[in-house]
CSV table of C-alpha atoms in Angstrom, one decimal:
chain,number,residue,atom,x,y,z
A,1,GLY,CA,-28.8,-5.8,-32.9
A,2,SER,CA,-28.1,-9.2,-34.4
A,3,LEU,CA,-29.4,-12.7,-33.9
A,4,GLN,CA,-27.2,-15.8,-34.5
A,5,LEU,CA,-28.9,-19.1,-35.6
A,6,TRP,CA,-27.9,-22.6,-36.3
A,7,VAL,CA,-30.3,-24.5,-38.5
A,8,ASP,CA,-30.0,-28.2,-39.6
A,9,ILE,CA,-32.3,-29.6,-42.3
A,10,LEU,CA,-32.0,-33.4,-42.4
A,11,THR,CA,-34.0,-36.2,-43.9
A,12,PRO,CA,-35.6,-38.7,-41.5
A,13,ALA,CA,-32.8,-41.2,-42.4
A,14,GLN,CA,-30.1,-38.7,-41.6
A,15,ALA,CA,-31.8,-37.6,-38.5
A,16,ALA,CA,-31.8,-41.2,-37.2
A,17,LEU,CA,-28.0,-41.4,-37.9
A,18,TYR,CA,-26.8,-38.1,-36.4
A,19,GLU,CA,-27.5,-37.3,-32.8
A,20,PRO,CA,-28.5,-33.7,-31.8
A,21,VAL,CA,-25.5,-31.5,-31.0
A,22,ASN,CA,-25.1,-30.8,-27.3
A,23,ILE,CA,-25.6,-27.0,-26.9
A,24,GLU,CA,-25.4,-26.9,-23.1
A,25,PRO,CA,-23.0,-24.3,-21.7
A,26,PRO,CA,-19.6,-25.6,-20.4
A,27,PRO,CA,-19.6,-26.7,-16.8
A,28,PRO,CA,-18.6,-24.1,-14.2
A,29,GLN,CA,-14.9,-23.9,-13.4
A,30,LYS,CA,-13.1,-22.4,-10.5
A,31,PHE,CA,-10.1,-20.1,-10.9
A,32,GLU,CA,-7.6,-18.6,-8.4
A,33,ILE,CA,-6.7,-14.9,-8.7
A,34,ARG,CA,-3.2,-14.4,-7.2
A,35,VAL,CA,-2.3,-10.8,-6.3
A,36,VAL,CA,1.1,-9.7,-5.0
A,37,ILE,CA,1.0,-6.4,-3.1
A,38,TRP,CA,4.6,-5.1,-3.5
A,39,ARG,CA,5.1,-1.5,-2.5
A,40,SER,CA,3.7,2.0,-2.7
A,41,GLU,CA,5.2,5.3,-3.7
A,42,GLY,CA,4.2,9.0,-3.3
A,43,VAL,CA,1.5,8.4,-0.6
A,44,THR,CA,0.2,11.6,0.9
A,45,ASP,CA,0.5,12.1,4.7
A,46,ARG,CA,-2.7,11.8,6.7
A,47,ASP,CA,-1.4,12.2,10.2
A,48,MET,CA,-0.1,15.4,11.8
A,49,ASN,CA,3.2,13.8,12.6
A,50,THR,CA,3.9,13.0,8.9
A,51,MET,CA,4.0,9.3,9.7
A,52,ASN,CA,1.5,6.7,8.4
A,53,ASP,CA,0.7,3.1,9.3
A,54,LEU,CA,-0.1,1.8,5.9
A,55,PHE,CA,-1.9,-1.4,4.9
A,56,VAL,CA,-3.7,-2.5,1.8
A,57,LYS,CA,-7.2,-4.1,1.5
A,58,ALA,CA,-8.3,-5.9,-1.6
A,59,TRP,CA,-11.2,-8.0,-2.8
A,60,MET,CA,-13.0,-9.4,-5.8
A,61,GLU,CA,-16.6,-8.5,-6.2
A,62,GLY,CA,-18.6,-11.1,-4.2
A,63,THR,CA,-15.7,-12.3,-2.2
A,64,LYS,CA,-14.4,-11.5,1.4
A,65,PRO,CA,-11.9,-8.7,1.6
A,66,GLN,CA,-8.3,-9.5,2.5
A,67,THR,CA,-5.7,-7.2,4.1
A,68,THR,CA,-1.9,-7.1,4.1
A,69,ASP,CA,0.2,-6.6,7.2
A,70,THR,CA,0.8,-3.0,8.4
A,71,HIS,CA,3.9,-1.0,7.5
A,72,TRP,CA,4.3,0.9,10.8
A,73,ARG,CA,5.8,4.4,11.0
A,74,CYS,CA,6.1,5.0,7.2
A,75,SER,CA,7.4,8.6,6.9
A,76,THR,CA,8.5,8.7,3.2
A,77,GLY,CA,5.2,7.5,1.6
A,78,LYS,CA,7.0,4.4,0.3
A,79,GLY,CA,5.3,1.4,1.9
A,80,SER,CA,6.7,-2.1,1.5
A,81,TRP,CA,4.7,-5.3,2.0
A,82,ASN,CA,5.6,-8.1,-0.5
A,83,TYR,CA,2.3,-9.7,0.5
A,84,ARG,CA,0.4,-12.5,-1.4
A,85,LEU,CA,-3.4,-12.5,-1.7
A,86,LYS,CA,-5.6,-15.3,-3.2
A,87,PHE,CA,-9.2,-15.0,-4.4
A,88,THR,CA,-11.3,-17.9,-5.7
A,89,VAL,CA,-13.8,-17.1,-8.5
A,90,GLN,CA,-16.0,-19.3,-10.7
A,91,MET,CA,-16.6,-19.0,-14.4
A,92,PRO,CA,-18.9,-18.3,-16.1
A,93,MET,CA,-19.7,-15.1,-14.2
A,94,LYS,CA,-21.2,-11.7,-14.7
A,95,PRO,CA,-18.7,-9.0,-16.0
A,96,GLU,CA,-19.2,-6.8,-12.9
A,97,TYR,CA,-17.9,-9.7,-10.7
A,98,GLY,CA,-14.6,-9.7,-12.4
A,99,ARG,CA,-13.3,-6.4,-10.9
A,100,LEU,CA,-10.5,-6.3,-8.4
A,101,THR,CA,-10.8,-3.5,-5.9
A,102,ILE,CA,-7.7,-2.2,-4.1
A,103,GLN,CA,-7.7,0.3,-1.2
A,104,LEU,CA,-4.9,1.9,0.7
A,105,TRP,CA,-5.6,2.6,4.4
A,106,ASP,CA,-3.9,4.4,7.2
A,107,LYS,CA,-4.3,2.5,10.4
A,108,ASP,CA,-5.1,4.3,13.7
A,109,LEU,CA,-5.3,3.0,17.2
A,110,ALA,CA,-7.2,5.8,18.9
A,111,LYS,CA,-9.8,6.3,16.2
A,112,TRP,CA,-11.1,4.9,13.0
A,113,ASN,CA,-8.9,4.0,10.1
A,114,ASP,CA,-8.5,6.6,7.3
A,115,LEU,CA,-9.0,5.7,3.6
A,116,ILE,CA,-6.1,7.2,1.5
A,117,GLY,CA,-7.0,5.9,-2.0
A,118,GLU,CA,-9.0,3.4,-4.0
A,119,SER,CA,-8.6,1.8,-7.5
A,120,GLN,CA,-10.3,-0.9,-9.5
A,121,LEU,CA,-8.8,-3.3,-12.1
A,122,ASP,CA,-11.2,-4.9,-14.6
A,123,LEU,CA,-9.9,-8.5,-14.8
A,124,TYR,CA,-13.0,-10.0,-16.5
A,125,LYS,CA,-11.5,-10.2,-20.0
A,126,TRP,CA,-8.4,-12.0,-18.6
A,127,ILE,CA,-10.5,-14.5,-16.6
A,128,HIS,CA,-12.6,-15.0,-19.7
A,129,LYS,CA,-9.5,-15.7,-21.7
A,130,ALA,CA,-8.2,-18.2,-19.1
A,131,PHE,CA,-11.5,-19.9,-19.1
A,132,HIS,CA,-11.8,-20.5,-22.8
A,133,GLU,CA,-8.1,-21.1,-23.5
A,134,LYS,CA,-7.7,-23.3,-20.4
A,135,ARG,CA,-4.3,-21.9,-19.4
A,136,THR,CA,-2.7,-19.5,-16.9
A,137,VAL,CA,-3.0,-15.8,-17.8
A,138,ARG,CA,-0.6,-13.1,-16.5
A,139,PRO,CA,-2.2,-9.8,-17.4
A,140,PHE,CA,0.8,-7.5,-16.8
A,141,LYS,CA,3.3,-9.8,-18.6
A,142,GLU,CA,1.1,-10.4,-21.6
A,143,GLN,CA,0.2,-6.7,-21.7
A,144,ASN,CA,3.9,-5.7,-21.7
A,145,THR,CA,4.9,-8.1,-24.4
A,146,GLY,CA,1.9,-7.1,-26.6
A,147,THR,CA,1.0,-10.6,-27.6
A,148,LYS,CA,-2.1,-10.9,-29.7
A,149,GLY,CA,-4.3,-13.9,-30.4
A,150,GLY,CA,-6.3,-16.1,-28.1
A,151,PHE,CA,-10.0,-16.5,-27.9
A,152,LEU,CA,-11.1,-12.9,-28.8
A,153,ALA,CA,-8.8,-12.8,-31.9
A,154,GLN,CA,-10.0,-16.3,-32.9
A,155,ASN,CA,-13.6,-15.2,-32.7
A,156,GLU,CA,-12.8,-12.1,-34.8
A,157,GLU,CA,-11.4,-14.3,-37.5
A,158,ASP,CA,-14.3,-16.8,-37.4
A,159,GLU,CA,-16.9,-14.1,-37.6
A,160,SER,CA,-15.1,-12.3,-40.4
A,161,SER,CA,-15.0,-15.6,-42.4
A,162,ASP,CA,-18.7,-16.1,-41.7
A,163,ASP,CA,-19.5,-12.7,-43.0
A,164,GLU,CA,-17.6,-13.4,-46.2
A,165,ASP,CA,-19.3,-16.8,-46.8
A,166,GLY,CA,-22.8,-15.9,-45.6
A,167,ASP,CA,-25.5,-14.0,-47.3
A,168,ASN,CA,-26.1,-11.6,-44.4
A,169,GLU,CA,-24.2,-8.4,-44.4
A,170,GLY,CA,-24.3,-7.5,-40.7
A,171,ASP,CA,-21.4,-5.4,-39.4
A,172,HIS,CA,-19.7,-7.2,-36.5
A,173,GLY,CA,-16.2,-5.7,-37.0
A,174,PRO,CA,-16.3,-2.6,-34.8
A,175,ASP,CA,-17.5,-4.5,-31.7
A,176,LEU,CA,-14.8,-7.1,-31.9
A,177,GLU,CA,-12.2,-4.4,-32.7
A,178,ASN,CA,-13.2,-2.5,-29.6
A,179,ASN,CA,-12.9,-5.7,-27.5
A,180,ASN,CA,-9.4,-6.3,-29.0
A,181,ASN,CA,-8.4,-2.7,-28.2
A,182,GLU,CA,-9.7,-3.0,-24.7
A,183,GLN,CA,-7.8,-6.2,-24.2
A,184,HIS,CA,-4.5,-4.5,-25.1
A,185,LYS,CA,-5.2,-1.4,-23.2
A,186,PRO,CA,-2.8,-0.9,-20.2
A,187,LEU,CA,-4.2,-1.8,-16.8
A,188,LEU,CA,-2.6,1.1,-15.1
A,189,ASP,CA,-2.0,4.6,-16.5
A,190,THR,CA,1.7,5.1,-17.0
A,191,LYS,CA,1.6,8.8,-18.1
A,192,LYS,CA,2.4,10.0,-14.6
A,193,LYS,CA,5.3,7.7,-14.3
A,194,LYS,CA,6.8,8.8,-17.6
A,195,LEU,CA,6.3,12.4,-16.7
A,196,HIS,CA,8.0,11.9,-13.3
A,197,SER,CA,10.9,10.1,-15.0
A,198,LYS,CA,11.4,12.9,-17.5
A,199,LEU,CA,11.4,15.5,-14.8
A,200,LYS,CA,13.9,13.5,-12.8
A,201,LYS,CA,16.2,13.2,-15.8
A,202,LYS,CA,16.1,16.9,-16.5
A,203,ILE,CA,16.9,17.7,-12.8
A,204,THR,CA,19.8,15.3,-12.9
A,205,ASN,CA,21.1,16.8,-16.1
A,206,VAL,CA,21.0,20.3,-14.6
A,207,LEU,CA,22.7,19.1,-11.4
A,208,LYS,CA,25.5,17.5,-13.4
A,209,LYS,CA,26.2,20.8,-15.2
A,210,VAL,CA,26.7,22.6,-11.8
A,211,LYS,CA,30.4,22.2,-10.8
A,212,ARG,CA,31.6,23.1,-7.4
A,213,ARG,CA,34.7,25.2,-7.4
A,214,LYS,CA,37.3,24.2,-4.8
A,215,GLN,CA,39.1,27.1,-3.1
A,216,THR,CA,42.9,27.0,-3.4
A,217,LEU,CA,45.0,28.4,-0.6
A,218,THR,CA,48.6,29.2,-0.3
A,219,PRO,CA,50.7,27.5,2.5
A,220,ASP,CA,51.0,30.8,4.4
A,221,GLU,CA,47.2,31.3,4.3
A,222,ARG,CA,46.6,27.8,5.6
A,223,GLN,CA,49.0,28.3,8.5
A,224,ARG,CA,47.4,31.7,9.4
A,225,ARG,CA,43.9,30.2,9.3
A,226,LYS,CA,45.0,27.2,11.4
A,227,ALA,CA,46.5,29.5,14.0
A,228,GLU,CA,43.3,31.7,14.1
A,229,LYS,CA,41.2,28.5,14.6
A,230,GLU,CA,43.4,27.3,17.5
A,231,SER,CA,43.3,30.7,19.3
A,232,ASN,CA,39.5,30.8,18.9
A,233,ASP,CA,39.1,27.4,20.3
A,234,LYS,CA,41.2,28.3,23.3
A,235,ASP,CA,39.2,31.5,23.9
A,236,GLU,CA,35.9,29.6,23.7
A,237,ALA,CA,37.1,26.9,26.1
A,238,PHE,CA,38.3,29.6,28.6
A,239,GLN,CA,35.0,31.5,28.3
A,240,SER,CA,33.0,28.3,28.9
A,241,ILE,CA,34.8,27.7,32.2
A,242,LEU,CA,34.3,31.3,33.5
A,243,VAL,CA,30.8,32.1,32.2
A,244,SER,CA,27.7,30.1,32.6
A,245,PRO,CA,26.1,28.8,29.4
A,246,LEU,CA,22.9,30.5,30.3
A,247,CYS,CA,24.6,33.9,30.2
A,248,LEU,CA,26.0,33.7,26.7
A,249,GLU,CA,24.8,36.4,24.4
A,250,ASP,CA,24.9,34.3,21.2
A,251,ASP,CA,23.1,31.0,21.4
A,252,SER,CA,23.3,30.1,17.8
A,253,ASP,CA,26.3,27.8,18.4
A,254,TRP,CA,24.3,25.7,20.9
A,255,LEU,CA,22.6,22.6,19.6
A,256,GLU,CA,19.2,21.6,20.9
A,257,MET,CA,19.4,18.4,22.9
A,258,ARG,CA,16.5,16.2,23.6
A,259,TYR,CA,16.2,13.2,25.9
A,260,THR,CA,15.6,10.0,24.1
A,261,ASN,CA,15.2,6.5,25.4
A,262,ARG,CA,16.9,4.3,22.7
A,263,GLU,CA,15.7,1.0,24.2
A,264,ALA,CA,12.0,2.2,24.3
A,265,GLY,CA,12.3,3.5,20.7
A,266,ILE,CA,13.7,0.3,19.4
A,267,SER,CA,11.1,-1.8,21.2
A,268,GLU,CA,8.3,0.4,19.8
A,269,SER,CA,9.6,0.1,16.2
A,270,MET,CA,9.9,-3.7,16.6
A,271,LEU,CA,6.6,-4.5,18.4
A,272,GLY,CA,4.5,-1.8,16.9
A,273,PRO,CA,2.2,0.9,18.5
A,274,GLU,CA,-0.7,-1.5,19.1
A,275,LEU,CA,1.3,-4.1,21.1
A,276,CYS,CA,3.3,-1.3,22.9
A,277,GLY,CA,-0.1,0.3,24.0
A,278,LYS,CA,-1.3,-3.1,25.4
A,279,LEU,CA,2.0,-3.5,27.3
A,280,ALA,CA,1.7,0.0,28.7
A,281,CYS,CA,-1.8,-0.7,29.9
A,282,PHE,CA,-0.6,-4.0,31.5
A,283,VAL,CA,2.3,-2.2,33.3
A,284,CYS,CA,-0.1,0.5,34.6
A,285,CYS,CA,-2.6,-2.1,35.9
A,286,ALA,CA,0.2,-4.1,37.5
A,287,GLY,CA,1.6,-0.9,39.2
A,288,CYS,CA,-1.8,0.0,40.6
A,289,LEU,CA,-2.3,-3.5,42.0
A,290,SER,CA,1.2,-3.4,43.5
A,291,PHE,CA,0.6,0.0,45.1
A,292,MET,CA,-2.7,-1.2,46.6
A,293,ALA,CA,-1.1,-4.4,47.9
A,294,LEU,CA,1.8,-2.5,49.6
A,295,PHE,CA,0.1,0.6,50.9
A,296,GLY,CA,-3.6,-0.5,51.0
A,297,ALA,CA,-3.4,-1.8,54.6
A,298,SER,CA,-1.7,1.4,55.9
A,299,ILE,CA,-4.3,3.6,54.1
A,300,MET,CA,-7.2,1.7,55.6
A,301,SER,CA,-5.8,1.8,59.1
A,302,THR,CA,-5.2,5.5,58.8
A,303,LEU,CA,-8.7,6.1,57.7
A,304,THR,CA,-10.1,3.9,60.5
A,305,PHE,CA,-8.1,5.8,63.1
A,306,TYR,CA,-9.3,9.1,61.7
A,307,GLN,CA,-12.9,8.0,61.9
A,308,GLN,CA,-12.5,6.9,65.5
A,309,LEU,CA,-11.2,10.3,66.4
A,310,GLN,CA,-14.2,11.9,64.8
A,311,ASN,CA,-16.5,9.7,66.7
A,312,GLN,CA,-14.9,10.6,70.0
A,313,LYS,CA,-15.2,14.3,69.3
A,314,ASP,CA,-18.8,13.9,68.5
A,315,LYS,CA,-19.5,12.1,71.8
A,316,LEU,CA,-17.7,14.8,73.8
């Protein structure tokens, strides 16, 4: 280890002239961490119906978690939010409190929510830089441009000059070099994205080489095929009139048709499953109350008449 000292040797006359240096730490300062949750790609399906209701939860250590809105019925794994989150932190702080935790969840109404994935970003070095340089820091922008300097680089230069001028030969270079390397290390691993882009380029190059050959026909061949198609259409129309569709031998030409309520589907996609469930419960309760109001008196009178008949039979 190492110990840093600051020693002043003054005469009584000089000590009276110069005031002691204030060595108190700087006052605490608040900073605002702004996070933009944009979108997601390649999210694995958690539900059996291959559709997820995705939302993101994020928090700084020691702060209250915040969540985005829910992307309902996401079937491609590409969620879209464009949601802003703000966290207030105070410097100086412990390094473990400078971590941003991000979680991706699948929202469920019938049971508990499912955790899809989690990741942490160490923002302490960037908050430390903003605190000492008294400026706004954008980690991704500064990381992409590869700008060097700032407080850590300045400390490295100061300590290197102190080592040259001083008598002590302590080695402080590796620690500062590691800090500088950590500062310019990417926040997110981009190897997977690069590999995905390379594979995509290879596939597109292969597909470009494949050329579809267009079949050329003579005028006589075209007329013959057109006449055959018209005769086949007439035969199929005649058979559909005489024969029931259930008696056809070949059902491969029939398309499967399903009943769909377009208005209900649009309302569910606009309101969301949670609100649609509440509306369905309200409609069911209103229907039960209406049924009891309309037929309750008739049911009670019928039961009373049946009970009177039973009492008369018992007396006889």
